[in-house]
Amino acid sequence: MGKGYFMEVEKDKTEDSIEQERVLHMNAGDGINSYAKNSLFQKKVMLKAKPVLQQSISELLSSKNVPDCIKIADMGCSSGPNTFVPIWEIVDAIDETCNRLKTKPPVLQVFLNDLPANDFNLIFRSLPSFYKKLEEEKGGEFGPCFVAAMPGNFYGRLFPPKSLHFVHSSYSIHWLSQVPEGIVTESGISLNKGNIWISETSPPAIHKAYSDQFERDFTLFLRSRSEEIISGGHMVITCMAQTNNPSCKFGSCELLRLIGDCIKAMVDEGIIKESILDSCNIPNYPPSRKEMVNLIEKEDSFMIAKLEEFELSWDTNIEDGHKDLEFNQRQRGEYVATYMRAVTESILANYFENAIIEDLFHRFSIKVANYMDKGIGLHNNLVIFMINK
């Protein structure tokens, strides 16, 4: 697809999607509430998906006509130390496969993609450490590895046709391109009154609006990647997913519901205006396993080579780097609250005053601790390895 495609994508952008790109980003920098300091859970997700990632890379390099330069894109890379976790796993898999096949490792060109508001500066400040580790652990015979940024919305084209060999994405595609259409009437009345996301009180139209928006977004994601990845190229994506397990509730986004409950309580206390609550809608949708498979098969550009589902507790990886410590329920609630704040604060602050954020997440940490004390608190996840037809 040529210039006309890009013009069409740009033309189809709504005001909601443009606003979404501005506010949807993890907390920048490396301060106490930054994503860089509060992303141990996401790190665990990446490590849990590691075997599928390694399998994909191994099979890619074991095929015939492996090029001298492998071009890789990480979609939704965010910022902080997790940025280089999947890249390092790819490097490890390439190194292991090349040693097994007794072949020379290819040159790597890695593109880190996220929305322009992402903290790319933080990423590139830590790049020398990545190169140092690469030199120390892999030696001069591996690589070289060239890393570049590709800012932009992955719900659309970002790379030239058939220019990529491997695409990775972790915990990104469940974020929608915009607040779903059809959840506010023409006269401006919210159909999801009293909620910031899907809840038990949401009418069926809200569930359908979110599902339809995900279908549009994910179909465009698949279509765009199929144009950019070579025939036979691989893609591995990991995302939140719905499940019937009552300990997971609605996939992983029970936490969004709990944030909404805390905001409702603040409305009842007169701290927040009800009209502002009604205007707030979080653009996040965890698909079901069945939805993902159906959409991939319907779009028909990729073949599913492997699909795995796994659950992780909300407070997974809290002990990372602190194996000798014991954490009580309050600390576990605070841990969950800090990583949810790092992910959602930019969106919430767009609706509510910054002054209420501290109070909101304090309340949220208490509610999370109470839930986990009752045995509720699991994230459900999908990891899918696909091959471009």
mmCIF file of C-alpha atoms in Angstrom:
data_model
loop_
_atom_site.group_PDB
_atom_site.id
_atom_site.type_symbol
_atom_site.label_atom_id
_atom_site.label_comp_id
_atom_site.label_asym_id
_atom_site.label_seq_id
_atom_site.Cartn_x
_atom_site.Cartn_y
_atom_site.Cartn_z
ATOM 1 C CA MET A 1 0.000 0.000 0.000
ATOM 2 C CA GLY A 2 1.347 3.388 -0.938
ATOM 3 C CA LYS A 3 0.785 7.048 -0.179
ATOM 4 C CA GLY A 4 -2.977 6.804 -0.518
ATOM 5 C CA TYR A 5 -3.126 4.342 2.374
ATOM 6 C CA PHE A 6 -1.328 6.693 4.739
ATOM 7 C CA MET A 7 -3.580 9.591 3.713
ATOM 8 C CA GLU A 8 -6.635 7.412 4.393
ATOM 9 C CA VAL A 9 -5.419 6.409 7.843
ATOM 10 C CA GLU A 10 -4.692 10.031 8.754
ATOM 11 C CA LYS A 11 -8.049 11.181 7.399
ATOM 12 C CA ASP A 12 -9.915 8.521 9.400
ATOM 13 C CA LYS A 13 -8.428 9.674 12.699
ATOM 14 C CA THR A 14 -11.130 11.067 14.963
ATOM 15 C CA GLU A 15 -10.695 13.808 17.531
ATOM 16 C CA ASP A 16 -10.961 11.070 20.182
ATOM 17 C CA SER A 17 -8.080 9.073 18.709
ATOM 18 C CA ILE A 18 -5.879 12.169 18.394
ATOM 19 C CA GLU A 19 -6.609 13.068 22.024
ATOM 20 C CA GLN A 20 -5.963 9.452 22.975
ATOM 21 C CA GLU A 21 -2.464 9.588 21.494
ATOM 22 C CA ARG A 22 -1.735 12.688 23.554
ATOM 23 C CA VAL A 23 -2.748 11.297 26.954
ATOM 24 C CA LEU A 24 -2.097 7.566 26.645
ATOM 25 C CA HIS A 25 1.424 7.034 27.909
ATOM 26 C CA MET A 26 3.099 5.528 30.937
ATOM 27 C CA ASN A 27 4.359 7.899 33.627
ATOM 28 C CA ALA A 28 7.641 9.258 32.309
ATOM 29 C CA GLY A 29 11.049 9.654 33.934
ATOM 30 C CA ASP A 30 12.427 7.532 36.749
ATOM 31 C CA GLY A 31 10.690 9.073 39.770
ATOM 32 C CA ILE A 32 8.748 7.303 42.517
ATOM 33 C CA ASN A 33 5.540 7.024 40.449
ATOM 34 C CA SER A 34 7.212 6.413 37.079
ATOM 35 C CA TYR A 35 6.621 3.359 34.923
ATOM 36 C CA ALA A 36 10.370 2.755 34.985
ATOM 37 C CA LYS A 37 10.186 2.225 38.767
ATOM 38 C CA ASN A 38 6.822 0.428 38.789
ATOM 39 C CA SER A 39 6.777 -2.178 36.040
ATOM 40 C CA LEU A 40 7.934 -5.383 37.741
ATOM 41 C CA PHE A 41 4.607 -7.025 36.948
ATOM 42 C CA GLN A 42 4.977 -6.326 33.220
ATOM 43 C CA LYS A 43 8.517 -7.690 33.405
ATOM 44 C CA LYS A 44 7.146 -10.970 34.794
ATOM 45 C CA VAL A 45 4.634 -11.156 31.936
ATOM 46 C CA MET A 46 7.479 -10.865 29.416
ATOM 47 C CA LEU A 47 9.518 -13.548 31.174
ATOM 48 C CA LYS A 48 6.497 -15.849 31.346
ATOM 49 C CA ALA A 49 6.048 -15.496 27.569
ATOM 50 C CA LYS A 50 9.779 -16.093 26.988
ATOM 51 C CA PRO A 51 9.548 -19.752 25.815
ATOM 52 C CA VAL A 52 7.119 -18.839 23.026
ATOM 53 C CA LEU A 53 9.324 -15.903 21.978
ATOM 54 C CA GLN A 54 12.398 -18.141 21.910
ATOM 55 C CA GLN A 55 10.584 -20.799 19.892
ATOM 56 C CA SER A 56 9.535 -18.229 17.313
ATOM 57 C CA ILE A 57 13.064 -16.820 16.923
ATOM 58 C CA SER A 58 14.612 -20.285 16.764
ATOM 59 C CA GLU A 59 12.227 -21.384 14.002
ATOM 60 C CA LEU A 60 12.749 -18.130 12.104
ATOM 61 C CA LEU A 61 16.530 -18.552 12.066
ATOM 62 C CA SER A 62 16.296 -22.266 11.278
ATOM 63 C CA SER A 63 14.454 -21.545 8.026
ATOM 64 C CA LYS A 64 16.193 -21.235 4.698
ATOM 65 C CA ASN A 65 17.524 -17.974 3.277
ATOM 66 C CA VAL A 66 18.089 -16.190 6.584
ATOM 67 C CA PRO A 67 19.228 -12.637 5.691
ATOM 68 C CA ASP A 68 22.466 -11.098 6.935
ATOM 69 C CA CYS A 69 20.426 -8.424 8.739
ATOM 70 C CA ILE A 70 17.326 -9.291 10.788
ATOM 71 C CA LYS A 71 14.922 -6.367 11.194
ATOM 72 C CA ILE A 72 12.839 -6.420 14.377
ATOM 73 C CA ALA A 73 10.112 -4.115 15.694
ATOM 74 C CA ASP A 74 8.796 -3.978 19.252
ATOM 75 C CA MET A 75 5.309 -2.448 19.185
ATOM 76 C CA GLY A 76 4.334 -0.528 22.301
ATOM 77 C CA CYS A 77 7.792 -0.688 23.869
ATOM 78 C CA SER A 78 7.027 1.957 26.546
ATOM 79 C CA SER A 79 10.048 3.106 28.588
ATOM 80 C CA GLY A 80 12.243 2.068 31.479
ATOM 81 C CA PRO A 81 14.168 -1.179 32.032
ATOM 82 C CA ASN A 82 11.425 -3.395 30.549
ATOM 83 C CA THR A 83 12.078 -1.903 27.115
ATOM 84 C CA PHE A 84 15.150 -4.066 26.688
ATOM 85 C CA VAL A 85 13.790 -7.263 28.296
ATOM 86 C CA PRO A 86 12.237 -8.691 25.094
ATOM 87 C CA ILE A 87 15.151 -7.401 23.024
ATOM 88 C CA TRP A 88 17.552 -9.277 25.283
ATOM 89 C CA GLU A 89 15.439 -12.454 25.074
ATOM 90 C CA ILE A 90 15.557 -12.153 21.272
ATOM 91 C CA VAL A 91 19.337 -11.709 21.409
ATOM 92 C CA ASP A 92 19.637 -14.793 23.645
ATOM 93 C CA ALA A 93 17.467 -16.869 21.314
ATOM 94 C CA ILE A 94 19.446 -15.779 18.255
ATOM 95 C CA ASP A 95 22.751 -16.509 19.969
ATOM 96 C CA GLU A 96 21.606 -19.961 21.114
ATOM 97 C CA THR A 97 20.156 -20.870 17.707
ATOM 98 C CA CYS A 98 23.242 -19.726 15.804
ATOM 99 C CA ASN A 99 25.529 -21.683 18.150
ATOM 100 C CA ARG A 100 23.389 -24.790 17.646
ATOM 101 C CA LEU A 101 23.373 -24.387 13.857
ATOM 102 C CA LYS A 102 27.030 -23.294 13.828
ATOM 103 C CA THR A 103 26.156 -20.206 11.782
ATOM 104 C CA LYS A 104 27.263 -16.618 12.062
ATOM 105 C CA PRO A 105 24.830 -14.395 14.012
ATOM 106 C CA PRO A 106 23.060 -11.860 11.797
ATOM 107 C CA VAL A 107 23.261 -8.108 12.180
ATOM 108 C CA LEU A 108 20.230 -6.853 14.123
ATOM 109 C CA GLN A 109 18.248 -3.704 13.417
ATOM 110 C CA VAL A 110 15.744 -3.077 16.220
ATOM 111 C CA PHE A 111 12.969 -0.494 16.029
ATOM 112 C CA LEU A 112 11.321 0.557 19.293
ATOM 113 C CA ASN A 113 7.788 1.778 18.668
ATOM 114 C CA ASP A 114 5.348 3.650 20.870
ATOM 115 C CA LEU A 115 3.193 6.761 20.709
ATOM 116 C CA PRO A 116 5.125 10.049 20.383
ATOM 117 C CA ALA A 117 4.312 10.997 24.001
ATOM 118 C CA ASN A 118 6.347 8.014 25.230
ATOM 119 C CA ASP A 119 9.556 8.811 27.141
ATOM 120 C CA PHE A 120 12.032 7.849 24.409
ATOM 121 C CA ASN A 121 14.691 10.017 26.053
ATOM 122 C CA LEU A 122 14.787 7.675 29.040
ATOM 123 C CA ILE A 123 15.151 4.689 26.720
ATOM 124 C CA PHE A 124 18.152 6.090 24.911
ATOM 125 C CA ARG A 125 19.837 7.234 28.104
ATOM 126 C CA SER A 126 19.908 3.566 29.116
ATOM 127 C CA LEU A 127 21.034 2.312 25.699
ATOM 128 C CA PRO A 128 24.787 2.428 26.564
ATOM 129 C CA SER A 129 24.121 -0.023 29.411
ATOM 130 C CA PHE A 130 22.420 -2.384 26.968
ATOM 131 C CA TYR A 131 25.358 -2.230 24.574
ATOM 132 C CA LYS A 132 27.797 -2.777 27.446
ATOM 133 C CA LYS A 133 25.903 -5.889 28.553
ATOM 134 C CA LEU A 134 25.809 -7.112 24.963
ATOM 135 C CA GLU A 135 29.590 -6.767 24.658
ATOM 136 C CA GLU A 136 30.315 -8.374 28.037
ATOM 137 C CA GLU A 137 27.972 -11.354 27.706
ATOM 138 C CA LYS A 138 27.950 -12.038 23.955
ATOM 139 C CA GLY A 139 31.380 -10.810 22.884
ATOM 140 C CA GLY A 140 32.513 -9.050 19.761
ATOM 141 C CA GLU A 141 31.393 -11.824 17.411
ATOM 142 C CA PHE A 142 27.695 -11.209 18.052
ATOM 143 C CA GLY A 143 25.831 -8.558 16.100
ATOM 144 C CA PRO A 144 26.242 -5.680 15.750
ATOM 145 C CA CYS A 145 22.846 -4.540 17.027
ATOM 146 C CA PHE A 146 21.474 -1.173 15.889
ATOM 147 C CA VAL A 147 18.591 0.335 17.894
ATOM 148 C CA ALA A 148 16.327 3.123 16.672
ATOM 149 C CA ALA A 149 12.996 4.682 17.635
ATOM 150 C CA MET A 150 9.863 4.562 15.491
ATOM 151 C CA PRO A 151 7.303 6.863 17.156
ATOM 152 C CA GLY A 152 3.757 6.419 15.937
ATOM 153 C CA ASN A 153 0.432 4.650 16.377
ATOM 154 C CA PHE A 154 0.689 0.948 15.589
ATOM 155 C CA TYR A 155 -2.974 0.976 14.554
ATOM 156 C CA GLY A 156 -1.777 1.824 11.075
ATOM 157 C CA ARG A 157 1.316 1.509 8.879
ATOM 158 C CA LEU A 158 4.737 2.423 10.280
ATOM 159 C CA PHE A 159 7.261 0.603 8.065
ATOM 160 C CA PRO A 160 7.890 0.034 4.347
ATOM 161 C CA PRO A 161 6.301 -3.028 2.715
ATOM 162 C CA LYS A 162 7.933 -6.392 3.519
ATOM 163 C CA SER A 163 10.733 -4.771 5.528
ATOM 164 C CA LEU A 164 10.425 -6.593 8.882
ATOM 165 C CA HIS A 165 11.339 -10.159 9.826
ATOM 166 C CA PHE A 166 10.019 -10.253 13.375
ATOM 167 C CA VAL A 167 7.488 -8.204 15.363
ATOM 168 C CA HIS A 168 6.962 -8.350 19.119
ATOM 169 C CA SER A 169 4.334 -6.679 21.282
ATOM 170 C CA SER A 170 3.679 -7.115 24.995
ATOM 171 C CA TYR A 171 0.764 -5.649 26.954
ATOM 172 C CA SER A 172 -0.121 -3.089 24.305
ATOM 173 C CA ILE A 173 -2.900 -4.237 21.989
ATOM 174 C CA HIS A 174 -5.529 -4.306 24.741
ATOM 175 C CA TRP A 175 -5.200 -0.498 24.741
ATOM 176 C CA LEU A 176 -7.681 0.808 22.182
ATOM 177 C CA SER A 177 -6.957 3.542 19.670
ATOM 178 C CA GLN A 178 -9.763 5.638 21.167
ATOM 179 C CA VAL A 179 -12.718 5.590 23.520
ATOM 180 C CA PRO A 180 -15.270 3.345 21.789
ATOM 181 C CA GLU A 181 -17.874 5.019 19.633
ATOM 182 C CA GLY A 182 -21.513 4.834 20.670
ATOM 183 C CA ILE A 183 -21.137 5.018 24.450
ATOM 184 C CA VAL A 184 -22.459 8.606 24.557
ATOM 185 C CA THR A 185 -25.774 9.686 23.029
ATOM 186 C CA GLU A 186 -26.012 12.472 20.436
ATOM 187 C CA SER A 187 -27.191 14.788 23.205
ATOM 188 C CA GLY A 188 -24.046 13.992 25.215
ATOM 189 C CA ILE A 189 -25.568 11.640 27.816
ATOM 190 C CA SER A 190 -23.326 8.764 28.904
ATOM 191 C CA LEU A 191 -24.757 5.269 28.406
ATOM 192 C CA ASN A 192 -22.249 4.003 30.951
ATOM 193 C CA LYS A 193 -23.244 6.416 33.720
ATOM 194 C CA GLY A 194 -21.325 5.991 36.964
ATOM 195 C CA ASN A 195 -18.579 3.860 35.401
ATOM 196 C CA ILE A 196 -15.149 4.503 33.901
ATOM 197 C CA TRP A 197 -15.095 1.112 32.190
ATOM 198 C CA ILE A 198 -17.264 -1.970 31.661
ATOM 199 C CA SER A 199 -19.002 -3.045 34.864
ATOM 200 C CA GLU A 200 -21.897 -5.186 36.056
ATOM 201 C CA THR A 201 -24.189 -2.159 35.688
ATOM 202 C CA SER A 202 -23.097 -1.416 32.108
ATOM 203 C CA PRO A 203 -25.817 -2.084 29.494
ATOM 204 C CA PRO A 204 -25.121 -4.619 26.692
ATOM 205 C CA ALA A 205 -24.497 -1.716 24.290
ATOM 206 C CA ILE A 206 -21.369 -0.781 26.260
ATOM 207 C CA HIS A 207 -19.936 -4.295 26.067
ATOM 208 C CA LYS A 208 -20.638 -4.337 22.320
ATOM 209 C CA ALA A 209 -19.100 -0.890 21.774
ATOM 210 C CA TYR A 210 -15.848 -1.962 23.432
ATOM 211 C CA SER A 211 -15.779 -5.286 21.592
ATOM 212 C CA ASP A 212 -16.468 -3.610 18.237
ATOM 213 C CA GLN A 213 -13.730 -1.024 18.817
ATOM 214 C CA PHE A 214 -11.250 -3.782 19.629
ATOM 215 C CA GLU A 215 -12.228 -5.657 16.465
ATOM 216 C CA ARG A 216 -11.630 -2.558 14.316
ATOM 217 C CA ASP A 217 -8.314 -1.788 15.999
ATOM 218 C CA PHE A 218 -6.897 -5.303 16.064
ATOM 219 C CA THR A 219 -7.936 -5.978 12.469
ATOM 220 C CA LEU A 220 -6.080 -2.834 11.397
ATOM 221 C CA PHE A 221 -3.084 -3.892 13.492
ATOM 222 C CA LEU A 222 -2.966 -7.296 11.762
ATOM 223 C CA ARG A 223 -3.476 -5.812 8.295
ATOM 224 C CA SER A 224 -0.720 -3.240 8.855
ATOM 225 C CA ARG A 225 1.768 -5.785 10.185
ATOM 226 C CA SER A 226 0.999 -8.221 7.352
ATOM 227 C CA GLU A 227 2.022 -5.509 4.879
ATOM 228 C CA GLU A 228 5.239 -4.760 6.776
ATOM 229 C CA ILE A 229 6.418 -8.307 7.630
ATOM 230 C CA ILE A 230 7.985 -10.508 4.973
ATOM 231 C CA SER A 231 6.155 -13.637 3.881
ATOM 232 C CA GLY A 232 7.052 -16.290 6.450
ATOM 233 C CA GLY A 233 8.046 -13.641 8.996
ATOM 234 C CA HIS A 234 7.008 -14.051 12.636
ATOM 235 C CA MET A 235 5.052 -12.076 15.204
ATOM 236 C CA VAL A 236 4.604 -12.730 18.943
ATOM 237 C CA ILE A 237 2.056 -10.735 20.934
ATOM 238 C CA THR A 238 1.075 -10.934 24.603
ATOM 239 C CA CYS A 239 -2.038 -9.285 25.989
ATOM 240 C CA MET A 240 -4.544 -9.318 28.817
ATOM 241 C CA ALA A 241 -7.427 -11.692 28.196
ATOM 242 C CA GLN A 242 -10.889 -12.453 29.480
ATOM 243 C CA THR A 243 -11.505 -15.688 31.353
ATOM 244 C CA ASN A 244 -14.268 -17.518 33.159
ATOM 245 C CA ASN A 245 -12.112 -17.925 36.271
ATOM 246 C CA PRO A 246 -13.973 -16.028 39.047
ATOM 247 C CA SER A 247 -10.606 -15.111 40.612
ATOM 248 C CA CYS A 248 -9.828 -13.115 37.469
ATOM 249 C CA LYS A 249 -13.291 -11.577 37.091
ATOM 250 C CA PHE A 250 -13.376 -9.725 33.733
ATOM 251 C CA GLY A 251 -9.924 -10.682 32.522
ATOM 252 C CA SER A 252 -7.339 -8.404 34.060
ATOM 253 C CA CYS A 253 -9.397 -5.252 34.099
ATOM 254 C CA GLU A 254 -11.181 -5.895 37.365
ATOM 255 C CA LEU A 255 -8.585 -3.421 38.617
ATOM 256 C CA LEU A 256 -10.092 -0.729 36.395
ATOM 257 C CA ARG A 257 -13.461 -1.447 37.941
ATOM 258 C CA LEU A 258 -11.996 -1.036 41.410
ATOM 259 C CA ILE A 259 -10.509 2.334 40.436
ATOM 260 C CA GLY A 260 -13.988 3.271 39.225
ATOM 261 C CA ASP A 261 -15.498 2.213 42.565
ATOM 262 C CA CYS A 262 -13.025 4.465 44.383
ATOM 263 C CA ILE A 263 -13.961 7.396 42.147
ATOM 264 C CA LYS A 264 -17.669 6.740 42.817
ATOM 265 C CA ALA A 265 -16.998 6.911 46.556
ATOM 266 C CA MET A 266 -15.240 10.243 46.054
ATOM 267 C CA VAL A 267 -18.259 11.492 44.099
ATOM 268 C CA ASP A 268 -20.554 10.464 46.968
ATOM 269 C CA GLU A 269 -18.308 12.422 49.348
ATOM 270 C CA GLY A 270 -18.464 15.515 47.149
ATOM 271 C CA ILE A 271 -14.768 15.409 46.234
ATOM 272 C CA ILE A 272 -15.400 14.778 42.528
ATOM 273 C CA LYS A 273 -18.290 16.001 40.379
ATOM 274 C CA GLU A 274 -20.571 13.248 39.109
ATOM 275 C CA SER A 275 -20.591 14.770 35.606
ATOM 276 C CA ILE A 276 -16.814 14.352 35.378
ATOM 277 C CA LEU A 277 -17.059 10.697 36.411
ATOM 278 C CA ASP A 278 -19.690 10.129 33.714
ATOM 279 C CA SER A 279 -17.406 11.690 31.090
ATOM 280 C CA CYS A 280 -14.481 9.380 31.930
ATOM 281 C CA ASN A 281 -14.067 6.225 29.853
ATOM 282 C CA ILE A 282 -10.913 4.077 29.881
ATOM 283 C CA PRO A 283 -10.009 2.805 26.367
ATOM 284 C CA ASN A 284 -8.943 -0.692 27.358
ATOM 285 C CA TYR A 285 -10.381 -4.047 26.256
ATOM 286 C CA PRO A 286 -9.033 -7.504 27.093
ATOM 287 C CA PRO A 287 -10.300 -9.891 24.396
ATOM 288 C CA SER A 288 -11.211 -13.501 25.017
ATOM 289 C CA ARG A 289 -9.160 -16.339 23.573
ATOM 290 C CA LYS A 290 -12.036 -17.108 21.192
ATOM 291 C CA GLU A 291 -12.251 -13.482 20.024
ATOM 292 C CA MET A 292 -8.523 -13.364 19.273
ATOM 293 C CA VAL A 293 -8.553 -16.598 17.293
ATOM 294 C CA ASN A 294 -11.664 -15.596 15.356
ATOM 295 C CA LEU A 295 -10.267 -12.176 14.429
ATOM 296 C CA ILE A 296 -6.897 -13.596 13.331
ATOM 297 C CA GLU A 297 -8.614 -16.232 11.182
ATOM 298 C CA LYS A 298 -11.089 -13.700 9.774
ATOM 299 C CA GLU A 299 -8.385 -11.198 8.788
ATOM 300 C CA ASP A 300 -6.514 -14.173 7.254
ATOM 301 C CA SER A 301 -3.001 -12.723 6.942
ATOM 302 C CA PHE A 302 -1.421 -14.794 9.710
ATOM 303 C CA MET A 303 -1.339 -18.441 10.694
ATOM 304 C CA ILE A 304 -1.399 -19.191 14.434
ATOM 305 C CA ALA A 305 1.632 -21.348 15.206
ATOM 306 C CA LYS A 306 1.192 -21.402 18.978
ATOM 307 C CA LEU A 307 -1.228 -19.969 21.531
ATOM 308 C CA GLU A 308 -0.833 -20.225 25.294
ATOM 309 C CA GLU A 309 -2.845 -18.839 28.184
ATOM 310 C CA PHE A 310 -1.458 -18.148 31.651
ATOM 311 C CA GLU A 311 -2.543 -16.499 34.889
ATOM 312 C CA LEU A 312 -0.509 -14.310 37.221
ATOM 313 C CA SER A 313 -1.497 -12.877 40.577
ATOM 314 C CA TRP A 314 -1.954 -9.117 40.791
ATOM 315 C CA ASP A 315 1.106 -8.850 43.027
ATOM 316 C CA THR A 316 3.328 -11.110 40.924
ATOM 317 C CA ASN A 317 7.027 -10.221 41.051
ATOM 318 C CA ILE A 318 6.749 -8.010 44.135
ATOM 319 C CA GLU A 319 9.723 -9.923 45.558
ATOM 320 C CA ASP A 320 11.949 -9.197 42.528
ATOM 321 C CA GLY A 321 15.258 -8.098 44.005
ATOM 322 C CA HIS A 322 13.880 -8.592 47.534
ATOM 323 C CA LYS A 323 13.723 -12.372 47.935
ATOM 324 C CA ASP A 324 14.639 -12.097 51.625
ATOM 325 C CA LEU A 325 11.684 -9.851 52.508
ATOM 326 C CA GLU A 326 8.103 -10.736 53.420
ATOM 327 C CA PHE A 327 5.289 -8.456 52.295
ATOM 328 C CA ASN A 328 2.018 -8.014 54.162
ATOM 329 C CA GLN A 329 -1.365 -7.510 52.527
ATOM 330 C CA ARG A 330 -1.193 -3.707 52.801
ATOM 331 C CA GLN A 331 2.196 -3.608 51.037
ATOM 332 C CA ARG A 332 0.895 -5.907 48.313
ATOM 333 C CA GLY A 333 -2.063 -3.604 47.771
ATOM 334 C CA GLU A 334 0.292 -0.624 47.533
ATOM 335 C CA TYR A 335 2.468 -2.502 45.031
ATOM 336 C CA VAL A 336 -0.509 -3.109 42.730
ATOM 337 C CA ALA A 337 -1.662 0.494 43.144
ATOM 338 C CA THR A 338 1.737 1.897 42.147
ATOM 339 C CA TYR A 339 1.969 -0.030 38.890
ATOM 340 C CA MET A 340 -1.639 0.757 38.011
ATOM 341 C CA ARG A 341 -0.952 4.426 38.739
ATOM 342 C CA ALA A 342 2.098 4.366 36.470
ATOM 343 C CA VAL A 343 -0.106 3.043 33.658
ATOM 344 C CA THR A 344 -3.353 5.002 34.129
ATOM 345 C CA GLU A 345 -2.419 8.321 35.745
ATOM 346 C CA SER A 346 -1.988 10.215 32.472
ATOM 347 C CA ILE A 347 -5.520 9.240 31.393
ATOM 348 C CA LEU A 348 -7.175 9.880 34.749
ATOM 349 C CA ALA A 349 -5.410 13.234 35.182
ATOM 350 C CA ASN A 350 -6.927 14.273 31.865
ATOM 351 C CA TYR A 351 -10.370 14.044 33.500
ATOM 352 C CA PHE A 352 -9.758 14.687 37.177
ATOM 353 C CA GLU A 353 -7.662 17.226 39.060
ATOM 354 C CA ASN A 354 -4.134 16.129 39.886
ATOM 355 C CA ALA A 355 -4.885 16.914 43.523
ATOM 356 C CA ILE A 356 -7.175 13.878 43.884
ATOM 357 C CA ILE A 357 -4.767 11.332 42.350
ATOM 358 C CA GLU A 358 -2.868 10.625 45.579
ATOM 359 C CA ASP A 359 -6.075 10.068 47.539
ATOM 360 C CA LEU A 360 -7.578 7.973 44.749
ATOM 361 C CA PHE A 361 -4.721 5.482 44.607
ATOM 362 C CA HIS A 362 -4.474 5.286 48.395
ATOM 363 C CA ARG A 363 -8.129 4.214 48.473
ATOM 364 C CA PHE A 364 -7.463 1.875 45.573
ATOM 365 C CA SER A 365 -4.553 0.179 47.375
ATOM 366 C CA ILE A 366 -6.814 -0.591 50.347
ATOM 367 C CA LYS A 367 -9.541 -2.005 48.100
ATOM 368 C CA VAL A 368 -6.998 -4.176 46.235
ATOM 369 C CA ALA A 369 -5.598 -5.527 49.512
ATOM 370 C CA ASN A 370 -9.120 -6.466 50.648
ATOM 371 C CA TYR A 371 -9.822 -8.230 47.353
ATOM 372 C CA MET A 372 -6.609 -10.240 47.481
ATOM 373 C CA ASP A 373 -7.362 -11.161 51.085
ATOM 374 C CA LYS A 374 -10.569 -12.787 49.761
ATOM 375 C CA GLY A 375 -8.630 -14.780 47.161
ATOM 376 C CA ILE A 376 -9.581 -12.573 44.197
ATOM 377 C CA GLY A 377 -6.727 -11.152 42.196
ATOM 378 C CA LEU A 378 -5.480 -12.862 39.056
ATOM 379 C CA HIS A 379 -4.526 -11.468 35.657
ATOM 380 C CA ASN A 380 -5.278 -13.727 32.691
ATOM 381 C CA ASN A 381 -2.994 -13.458 29.655
ATOM 382 C CA LEU A 382 -2.597 -14.731 26.103
ATOM 383 C CA VAL A 383 0.654 -15.148 24.202
ATOM 384 C CA ILE A 384 0.308 -15.874 20.482
ATOM 385 C CA PHE A 385 3.004 -16.803 17.959
ATOM 386 C CA MET A 386 1.921 -16.104 14.371
ATOM 387 C CA ILE A 387 3.485 -16.531 10.951
ATOM 388 C CA ASN A 388 2.739 -14.151 8.090
ATOM 389 C CA LYS A 389 1.294 -16.069 5.127
#
